[in-house]
Amino acid sequence: MKKLKEKNDNRIDYGIILPVFLLCLIGLLSLYVALSHDPRDPNVTRAIIMQSLWYIVGTVAVVVVIHLDAKMLWRLTPVLYVIGLLVMLALLKFYDPQLAASTGSKNWFKIGSLTFQPSELMKIAYILMMAMVITNHNVAYKVRTIKTDFRLIGKMVLTTLPVLLLVMAQDDFGTMLVFLAIFGGLFLISGISWRIVIPVIAFAVVFGGGVLFLVTTDFGRNILSHVGFKSYQFSRIDSWLDPFHDPQGKSFQLAHALMAIGSGGVTGTGYNVSHVYVPVRESDMIFSVVGENFGFLGGAFLILIYLLLIYRMIKVCFAMNNEFYAYIATGIIMMLLFHVLENIGANIGLLPLTGIPLPFVSQGGSSIVGNMIGIGLILSMSYQSAKHKPTSRSDRYV
């Protein structure tokens, strides 16, 4: 029994589990501070209990997912992708109107007092499906040419397009950017020729610069408003360009987040000592709690934990001989990395606010469960690889 326990322990990557545990702990501590100083007078105890329950649900999801091997994931992938699209489609009809009015996005189901955001789980289904598409293509075309690379790009676009259209129909620009980031990461490592990749990157840079020019001019905004841009999105751009242009109005949240982080200085004001009110701080502005209470050192420590987590995940990715696993790992890394860069970048004024939560730290059950499933998939790679590792020289060729 002791040897079996040791064998199972050796399969588990504690270098991934430890950073996730620390992030969850920081999340609970930060959520308590955010809600304790909220003038809306929320039920802090209930919120902490609910967040803890979501962590438990996420942990159960990790335990389940870690036992799924590559063959089982392969069989489940198309089913999960189709179910995800159907649920996202149903959301267009059965979204919660109150949350849509307050957030500007039709991306929430509501059952009683519980809310659920399907796009968080769709991210995982999308990553799995993209990994399957790329793996299937690479198996079918051992010799790569420009023609076959364009064929792969077509398959990737066709897989992505339904997801993007549904997300756009929900008016969820931030989530759309997450899917594009996942697509970009998989596009770069899919084996597509650099004769295609370099022009695509150049086009993306020029296109991004063009959009930036349009959102900063009245002429450009008039064009963008006719293609689906909303007034609140322009307001977020204005707040990003000049956070203090309307500190008591449209840029109130970002301006006060910057003041809160600035007031923390190097070492912070101390735990649960808050002098600056930041609205809806418990979700996408949670980093301002860390910056205010623990200062630059606390914020740097949090970023270091994320870097450690990403490093361990990349290490797993490079250790995989299974191509399907490698693409899944890349997608999950891109998902988490984009969340971290966008959330912290928005909190410190480097990037526009898009409503992206900070993984494992921000309040939100859908986000926690989705990210935990992603961690479970990463852990399952090393777990299953160790489980099926050949025990003798002859086994290596079986």
Short mmCIF file of C-alpha atoms in Angstrom, two decimals:
data_model
loop_
_atom_site.label_atom_id
_atom_site.label_comp_id
_atom_site.label_asym_id
_atom_site.label_seq_id
_atom_site.Cartn_x
_atom_site.Cartn_y
_atom_site.Cartn_z
CA MET A 1 0.00 0.00 0.00
CA LYS A 2 2.84 2.38 0.89
CA LYS A 3 4.60 1.70 -2.43
CA LEU A 4 1.36 2.33 -4.33
CA LYS A 5 0.90 5.66 -2.55
CA GLU A 6 4.48 6.69 -3.36
CA LYS A 7 3.96 5.69 -6.99
CA ASN A 8 0.81 7.82 -7.26
CA ASP A 9 2.54 10.75 -5.55
CA ASN A 10 5.35 10.62 -8.10
CA ARG A 11 2.83 11.05 -10.91
CA ILE A 12 1.39 14.27 -9.45
CA ASP A 13 3.14 17.53 -10.35
CA TYR A 14 3.18 19.46 -7.08
CA GLY A 15 5.05 22.26 -8.83
CA ILE A 16 1.70 23.10 -10.47
CA ILE A 17 -0.53 22.38 -7.48
CA LEU A 18 1.38 24.64 -5.06
CA PRO A 19 1.08 27.88 -7.12
CA VAL A 20 -2.63 27.20 -7.72
CA PHE A 21 -3.16 26.65 -3.97
CA LEU A 22 -1.38 29.93 -3.16
CA LEU A 23 -3.44 31.81 -5.75
CA CYS A 24 -6.68 30.43 -4.29
CA LEU A 25 -5.58 31.48 -0.80
CA ILE A 26 -4.71 34.98 -2.04
CA GLY A 27 -8.10 35.04 -3.78
CA LEU A 28 -9.99 34.38 -0.53
CA LEU A 29 -7.97 36.97 1.41
CA SER A 30 -8.41 39.58 -1.33
CA LEU A 31 -12.12 38.88 -1.73
CA TYR A 32 -12.63 39.44 2.00
CA VAL A 33 -10.93 42.84 1.80
CA ALA A 34 -12.79 43.88 -1.36
CA LEU A 35 -16.21 43.08 0.07
CA SER A 36 -15.49 44.31 3.60
CA HIS A 37 -15.00 47.85 2.27
CA ASP A 38 -17.84 47.76 -0.25
CA PRO A 39 -20.51 50.42 0.52
CA ARG A 40 -23.14 48.15 -1.01
CA ASP A 41 -22.82 46.16 2.24
CA PRO A 42 -22.68 42.65 0.72
CA ASN A 43 -22.87 39.47 2.78
CA VAL A 44 -19.13 38.89 3.14
CA THR A 45 -19.43 35.57 4.94
CA ARG A 46 -21.74 34.14 2.29
CA ALA A 47 -19.43 35.33 -0.51
CA ILE A 48 -16.38 33.71 1.12
CA ILE A 49 -18.26 30.45 1.64
CA MET A 50 -19.48 30.44 -1.98
CA GLN A 51 -15.97 31.13 -3.28
CA SER A 52 -14.62 28.32 -1.10
CA LEU A 53 -17.28 25.98 -2.44
CA TRP A 54 -16.31 26.86 -6.00
CA TYR A 55 -12.69 26.05 -5.14
CA ILE A 56 -13.88 22.67 -3.83
CA VAL A 57 -15.93 22.04 -6.98
CA GLY A 58 -12.89 22.99 -9.05
CA THR A 59 -10.70 20.62 -7.04
CA VAL A 60 -13.16 17.78 -7.63
CA ALA A 61 -13.05 18.62 -11.35
CA VAL A 62 -9.23 18.38 -11.24
CA VAL A 63 -9.41 14.95 -9.59
CA VAL A 64 -11.83 13.71 -12.24
CA VAL A 65 -9.97 15.19 -15.22
CA ILE A 66 -6.58 13.93 -14.06
CA HIS A 67 -7.79 10.35 -14.61
CA LEU A 68 -8.78 10.97 -18.24
CA ASP A 69 -6.16 9.61 -20.61
CA ALA A 70 -5.49 10.89 -24.13
CA LYS A 71 -7.75 8.33 -25.82
CA MET A 72 -10.70 9.23 -23.63
CA LEU A 73 -10.11 12.97 -24.15
CA TRP A 74 -9.93 12.36 -27.90
CA ARG A 75 -13.34 10.67 -27.88
CA LEU A 76 -14.91 13.33 -25.66
CA THR A 77 -13.56 16.34 -27.56
CA PRO A 78 -16.09 16.62 -30.44
CA VAL A 79 -18.97 15.94 -28.02
CA LEU A 80 -17.84 18.68 -25.63
CA TYR A 81 -17.31 21.12 -28.50
CA VAL A 82 -20.82 20.57 -29.93
CA ILE A 83 -22.44 20.73 -26.47
CA GLY A 84 -20.52 23.95 -25.78
CA LEU A 85 -21.78 25.55 -28.99
CA LEU A 86 -25.37 24.51 -28.24
CA VAL A 87 -25.22 25.95 -24.72
CA MET A 88 -23.70 29.18 -26.05
CA LEU A 89 -26.51 29.32 -28.63
CA ALA A 90 -29.15 28.79 -25.94
CA LEU A 91 -27.63 31.66 -23.97
CA LEU A 92 -28.70 34.12 -26.67
CA LYS A 93 -32.31 33.34 -25.73
CA PHE A 94 -32.10 32.58 -22.01
CA TYR A 95 -29.48 35.07 -20.78
CA ASP A 96 -30.10 36.98 -17.56
CA PRO A 97 -31.43 40.44 -18.52
CA GLN A 98 -30.41 42.11 -15.25
CA LEU A 99 -26.78 41.07 -15.59
CA ALA A 100 -26.87 42.00 -19.27
CA ALA A 101 -28.04 45.49 -18.34
CA SER A 102 -25.33 45.94 -15.69
CA THR A 103 -22.40 44.39 -17.58
CA GLY A 104 -23.36 45.11 -21.19
CA SER A 105 -22.89 41.43 -22.12
CA LYS A 106 -25.45 38.65 -22.62
CA ASN A 107 -23.16 35.94 -21.31
CA TRP A 108 -24.77 34.77 -18.08
CA PHE A 109 -27.35 32.15 -17.15
CA LYS A 110 -29.05 32.66 -13.80
CA ILE A 111 -30.65 29.88 -11.75
CA GLY A 112 -32.01 31.27 -8.50
CA SER A 113 -29.15 33.13 -6.87
CA LEU A 114 -26.48 31.24 -8.84
CA THR A 115 -25.03 32.62 -12.07
CA PHE A 116 -23.09 30.70 -14.69
CA GLN A 117 -20.97 31.85 -17.65
CA PRO A 118 -20.81 29.08 -20.32
CA SER A 119 -17.98 30.74 -22.25
CA GLU A 120 -15.55 29.86 -19.43
CA LEU A 121 -16.08 26.14 -20.07
CA MET A 122 -16.31 26.70 -23.82
CA LYS A 123 -12.69 27.87 -23.70
CA ILE A 124 -11.66 24.36 -22.62
CA ALA A 125 -13.84 22.63 -25.23
CA TYR A 126 -12.43 24.97 -27.89
CA ILE A 127 -8.83 24.20 -26.89
CA LEU A 128 -9.50 20.47 -27.06
CA MET A 129 -11.17 20.76 -30.46
CA MET A 130 -8.38 22.89 -31.91
CA ALA A 131 -5.80 20.42 -30.59
CA MET A 132 -7.70 17.58 -32.29
CA VAL A 133 -8.00 19.46 -35.59
CA ILE A 134 -4.28 20.29 -35.72
CA THR A 135 -3.21 16.79 -34.67
CA ASN A 136 -5.48 15.15 -37.25
CA HIS A 137 -4.13 17.41 -39.98
CA ASN A 138 -0.49 16.77 -39.08
CA VAL A 139 -1.08 13.00 -39.09
CA ALA A 140 -2.78 13.20 -42.49
CA TYR A 141 -0.06 15.37 -44.06
CA LYS A 142 3.37 14.11 -43.07
CA VAL A 143 4.96 16.28 -45.76
CA ARG A 144 4.11 19.93 -45.15
CA THR A 145 3.68 22.38 -48.01
CA ILE A 146 2.28 25.89 -48.33
CA LYS A 147 -0.91 24.36 -49.74
CA THR A 148 -1.40 21.99 -46.80
CA ASP A 149 -0.58 24.79 -44.35
CA PHE A 150 -3.33 26.97 -45.83
CA ARG A 151 -5.63 23.96 -45.59
CA LEU A 152 -4.82 23.70 -41.87
CA ILE A 153 -5.45 27.41 -41.40
CA GLY A 154 -8.84 26.94 -43.06
CA LYS A 155 -9.71 24.12 -40.65
CA MET A 156 -8.62 26.21 -37.65
CA VAL A 157 -10.67 29.20 -38.83
CA LEU A 158 -13.76 27.04 -39.42
CA THR A 159 -13.40 25.64 -35.89
CA THR A 160 -13.01 29.12 -34.41
CA LEU A 161 -15.63 31.02 -36.41
CA PRO A 162 -18.78 29.58 -34.75
CA VAL A 163 -17.34 30.31 -31.32
CA LEU A 164 -16.41 33.90 -32.19
CA LEU A 165 -19.80 34.58 -33.76
CA LEU A 166 -21.61 33.36 -30.66
CA VAL A 167 -19.35 35.37 -28.35
CA MET A 168 -19.82 38.48 -30.50
CA ALA A 169 -23.60 37.95 -30.38
CA GLN A 170 -23.28 38.04 -26.59
CA ASP A 171 -21.43 41.40 -26.79
CA ASP A 172 -18.51 39.94 -24.84
CA PHE A 173 -15.44 41.59 -26.35
CA GLY A 174 -13.07 40.50 -23.59
CA THR A 175 -13.90 36.81 -23.98
CA MET A 176 -13.53 37.12 -27.75
CA LEU A 177 -9.96 38.35 -27.20
CA VAL A 178 -9.24 35.28 -25.05
CA PHE A 179 -10.32 32.95 -27.87
CA LEU A 180 -8.20 34.92 -30.34
CA ALA A 181 -5.19 34.63 -28.00
CA ILE A 182 -5.67 30.85 -27.81
CA PHE A 183 -5.97 30.73 -31.61
CA GLY A 184 -2.78 32.78 -31.97
CA GLY A 185 -0.76 30.52 -29.68
CA LEU A 186 -1.88 27.35 -31.44
CA PHE A 187 -1.35 28.96 -34.84
CA LEU A 188 2.29 29.71 -33.98
CA ILE A 189 3.20 26.18 -32.83
CA SER A 190 1.06 24.18 -35.27
CA GLY A 191 3.96 23.75 -37.68
CA ILE A 192 2.74 26.30 -40.23
CA SER A 193 5.56 27.67 -42.39
CA TRP A 194 7.17 30.93 -41.33
CA ARG A 195 6.56 32.15 -44.88
CA ILE A 196 2.93 32.33 -43.80
CA VAL A 197 3.39 33.14 -40.10
CA ILE A 198 5.55 36.26 -40.59
CA PRO A 199 3.14 37.99 -43.03
CA VAL A 200 0.21 37.10 -40.74
CA ILE A 201 1.99 38.63 -37.75
CA ALA A 202 2.81 41.74 -39.80
CA PHE A 203 -0.83 42.01 -40.86
CA ALA A 204 -1.99 41.62 -37.24
CA VAL A 205 0.35 44.44 -36.14
CA VAL A 206 -0.82 46.74 -38.93
CA PHE A 207 -4.46 45.83 -38.28
CA GLY A 208 -4.06 46.46 -34.54
CA GLY A 209 -2.43 49.81 -35.24
CA GLY A 210 -5.27 50.69 -37.61
CA VAL A 211 -7.91 49.85 -35.01
CA LEU A 212 -6.02 51.89 -32.40
CA PHE A 213 -6.00 54.84 -34.80
CA LEU A 214 -9.73 54.46 -35.45
CA VAL A 215 -10.70 54.35 -31.76
CA THR A 216 -8.73 57.53 -31.04
CA THR A 217 -10.35 59.66 -33.76
CA ASP A 218 -13.93 60.85 -34.19
CA PHE A 219 -13.92 59.75 -37.83
CA GLY A 220 -12.70 56.29 -36.89
CA ARG A 221 -15.21 55.91 -34.06
CA ASN A 222 -18.02 56.75 -36.43
CA ILE A 223 -16.88 53.87 -38.66
CA LEU A 224 -16.46 51.44 -35.73
CA SER A 225 -19.89 52.28 -34.31
CA HIS A 226 -21.41 51.07 -37.58
CA VAL A 227 -19.64 47.70 -37.33
CA GLY A 228 -20.72 46.81 -33.80
CA PHE A 229 -18.61 48.81 -31.33
CA LYS A 230 -20.60 49.98 -28.29
CA SER A 231 -20.43 53.29 -26.47
CA TYR A 232 -19.19 51.62 -23.26
CA GLN A 233 -16.24 50.18 -25.22
CA PHE A 234 -15.27 53.66 -26.40
CA SER A 235 -15.56 54.84 -22.78
CA ARG A 236 -13.11 52.14 -21.70
CA ILE A 237 -10.68 53.27 -24.38
CA ASP A 238 -10.99 56.89 -23.16
CA SER A 239 -10.35 55.76 -19.59
CA TRP A 240 -7.30 53.80 -20.73
CA LEU A 241 -5.84 56.73 -22.66
CA ASP A 242 -6.50 59.17 -19.81
CA PRO A 243 -7.67 57.48 -16.59
CA PHE A 244 -8.23 60.83 -14.86
CA HIS A 245 -10.17 62.58 -17.64
CA ASP A 246 -13.44 61.86 -15.77
CA PRO A 247 -12.46 60.39 -12.37
CA GLN A 248 -15.93 60.88 -10.91
CA GLY A 249 -17.71 59.52 -13.95
CA LYS A 250 -16.84 57.06 -16.71
CA SER A 251 -13.23 56.52 -15.61
CA PHE A 252 -14.08 56.30 -11.90
CA GLN A 253 -13.21 52.60 -11.58
CA LEU A 254 -9.81 52.72 -13.28
CA ALA A 255 -8.81 56.05 -11.73
CA HIS A 256 -9.57 54.80 -8.24
CA ALA A 257 -7.85 51.46 -8.89
CA LEU A 258 -4.69 53.35 -9.86
CA MET A 259 -4.98 55.52 -6.74
CA ALA A 260 -5.45 52.41 -4.57
CA ILE A 261 -2.41 50.68 -6.05
CA GLY A 262 -0.37 53.90 -5.80
CA SER A 263 -1.32 54.36 -2.15
CA GLY A 264 0.18 50.95 -1.40
CA GLY A 265 3.68 52.14 -2.20
CA VAL A 266 6.42 49.54 -1.79
CA THR A 267 5.13 47.54 1.19
CA GLY A 268 1.40 48.34 1.21
CA THR A 269 -1.05 49.81 3.70
CA GLY A 270 -1.45 46.51 5.57
CA TYR A 271 -3.96 43.72 5.31
CA ASN A 272 -7.58 44.89 5.24
CA VAL A 273 -6.53 48.55 5.42
CA SER A 274 -8.22 50.27 2.49
CA HIS A 275 -8.47 54.02 1.94
CA VAL A 276 -9.69 54.08 -1.67
CA TYR A 277 -13.04 52.77 -2.87
CA VAL A 278 -12.94 50.82 -6.14
CA PRO A 279 -16.31 49.67 -7.55
CA VAL A 280 -16.88 45.96 -8.21
CA ARG A 281 -13.43 45.32 -6.88
CA GLU A 282 -13.98 41.63 -6.26
CA SER A 283 -13.94 40.66 -9.94
CA ASP A 284 -11.73 42.21 -12.62
CA MET A 285 -10.20 44.84 -10.27
CA ILE A 286 -9.05 42.38 -7.60
CA PHE A 287 -5.38 43.13 -8.27
CA SER A 288 -5.91 46.62 -6.82
CA VAL A 289 -6.55 44.96 -3.43
CA VAL A 290 -3.15 43.24 -3.55
CA GLY A 291 -1.46 46.43 -4.74
CA GLU A 292 -3.01 48.56 -2.01
CA ASN A 293 -2.67 46.17 0.94
CA PHE A 294 0.72 44.67 0.08
CA GLY A 295 2.24 47.27 -2.22
CA PHE A 296 4.75 46.69 -5.00
CA LEU A 297 6.27 43.72 -3.18
CA GLY A 298 2.91 42.00 -2.83
CA GLY A 299 2.02 42.61 -6.47
CA ALA A 300 5.44 41.35 -7.59
CA PHE A 301 5.02 38.22 -5.44
CA LEU A 302 1.63 37.50 -7.03
CA ILE A 303 3.10 37.90 -10.52
CA LEU A 304 5.98 35.62 -9.52
CA ILE A 305 3.50 32.90 -8.55
CA TYR A 306 1.87 33.17 -11.97
CA LEU A 307 5.27 33.02 -13.67
CA LEU A 308 6.12 29.88 -11.69
CA LEU A 309 2.81 28.30 -12.68
CA ILE A 310 3.28 29.15 -16.37
CA TYR A 311 6.88 27.90 -16.27
CA ARG A 312 5.82 24.55 -14.80
CA MET A 313 3.08 24.23 -17.41
CA ILE A 314 5.51 25.00 -20.23
CA LYS A 315 7.87 22.38 -18.80
CA VAL A 316 5.07 19.79 -18.98
CA CYS A 317 4.30 20.89 -22.55
CA PHE A 318 7.90 20.32 -23.70
CA ALA A 319 8.08 16.97 -21.91
CA MET A 320 5.12 15.55 -23.84
CA ASN A 321 5.72 13.09 -26.67
CA ASN A 322 1.98 13.14 -27.34
CA GLU A 323 1.19 15.80 -29.98
CA PHE A 324 -2.46 16.10 -28.91
CA TYR A 325 -1.35 16.78 -25.33
CA ALA A 326 1.18 19.38 -26.47
CA TYR A 327 -1.45 21.43 -28.29
CA ILE A 328 -3.86 21.19 -25.35
CA ALA A 329 -1.13 22.42 -23.00
CA THR A 330 -0.31 25.32 -25.33
CA GLY A 331 -3.95 26.39 -25.49
CA ILE A 332 -4.34 26.34 -21.71
CA ILE A 333 -1.09 28.25 -21.21
CA MET A 334 -2.23 30.92 -23.67
CA MET A 335 -5.62 31.16 -21.96
CA LEU A 336 -4.16 31.70 -18.49
CA LEU A 337 -1.33 33.92 -19.70
CA PHE A 338 -3.70 36.24 -21.56
CA HIS A 339 -5.99 36.46 -18.52
CA VAL A 340 -3.10 37.44 -16.27
CA LEU A 341 -1.54 39.97 -18.68
CA GLU A 342 -4.87 41.61 -19.55
CA ASN A 343 -6.20 41.77 -15.98
CA ILE A 344 -3.06 43.10 -14.31
CA GLY A 345 -2.28 45.32 -17.31
CA ALA A 346 -5.75 46.85 -17.08
CA ASN A 347 -5.46 47.38 -13.32
CA ILE A 348 -2.23 49.36 -13.70
CA GLY A 349 -3.38 51.28 -16.77
CA LEU A 350 -1.25 49.58 -19.41
CA LEU A 351 -4.21 47.98 -21.21
CA PRO A 352 -7.91 48.86 -21.60
CA LEU A 353 -10.43 47.26 -19.25
CA THR A 354 -12.19 44.29 -20.84
CA GLY A 355 -13.75 42.58 -17.82
CA ILE A 356 -11.27 39.70 -17.80
CA PRO A 357 -10.98 38.02 -14.34
CA LEU A 358 -7.67 37.22 -12.66
CA PRO A 359 -7.30 33.40 -12.69
CA PHE A 360 -8.02 31.69 -9.35
CA VAL A 361 -8.13 35.06 -7.55
CA SER A 362 -11.16 36.98 -8.85
CA GLN A 363 -14.62 36.11 -7.61
CA GLY A 364 -16.57 33.86 -9.98
CA GLY A 365 -17.46 30.19 -10.01
CA SER A 366 -17.50 29.71 -13.80
CA SER A 367 -13.99 31.11 -14.15
CA ILE A 368 -12.65 29.06 -11.25
CA VAL A 369 -14.09 25.78 -12.53
CA GLY A 370 -12.94 26.45 -16.10
CA ASN A 371 -9.41 27.27 -15.00
CA MET A 372 -9.32 24.29 -12.63
CA ILE A 373 -10.31 21.97 -15.48
CA GLY A 374 -7.44 23.45 -17.47
CA ILE A 375 -5.07 22.71 -14.59
CA GLY A 376 -6.52 19.20 -14.37
CA LEU A 377 -5.73 18.62 -18.03
CA ILE A 378 -2.12 19.72 -17.51
CA LEU A 379 -1.78 17.48 -14.45
CA SER A 380 -3.33 14.56 -16.31
CA MET A 381 -0.56 14.74 -18.92
CA SER A 382 2.27 14.00 -16.50
CA TYR A 383 0.01 11.68 -14.47
CA GLN A 384 -1.03 9.57 -17.45
CA SER A 385 2.47 9.62 -18.96
CA ALA A 386 3.94 8.23 -15.74
CA LYS A 387 1.12 5.69 -15.49
CA HIS A 388 1.78 4.32 -18.98
CA LYS A 389 5.56 4.68 -18.87
CA PRO A 390 7.23 1.51 -20.20
CA THR A 391 8.69 -0.65 -17.45
CA SER A 392 11.12 -2.61 -19.62
CA ARG A 393 13.12 -2.22 -22.81
CA SER A 394 10.63 -4.33 -24.80
CA ASP A 395 7.64 -2.30 -23.51
CA ARG A 396 8.92 0.85 -25.24
CA TYR A 397 7.89 -0.45 -28.63
CA VAL A 398 4.42 -1.68 -27.62
#
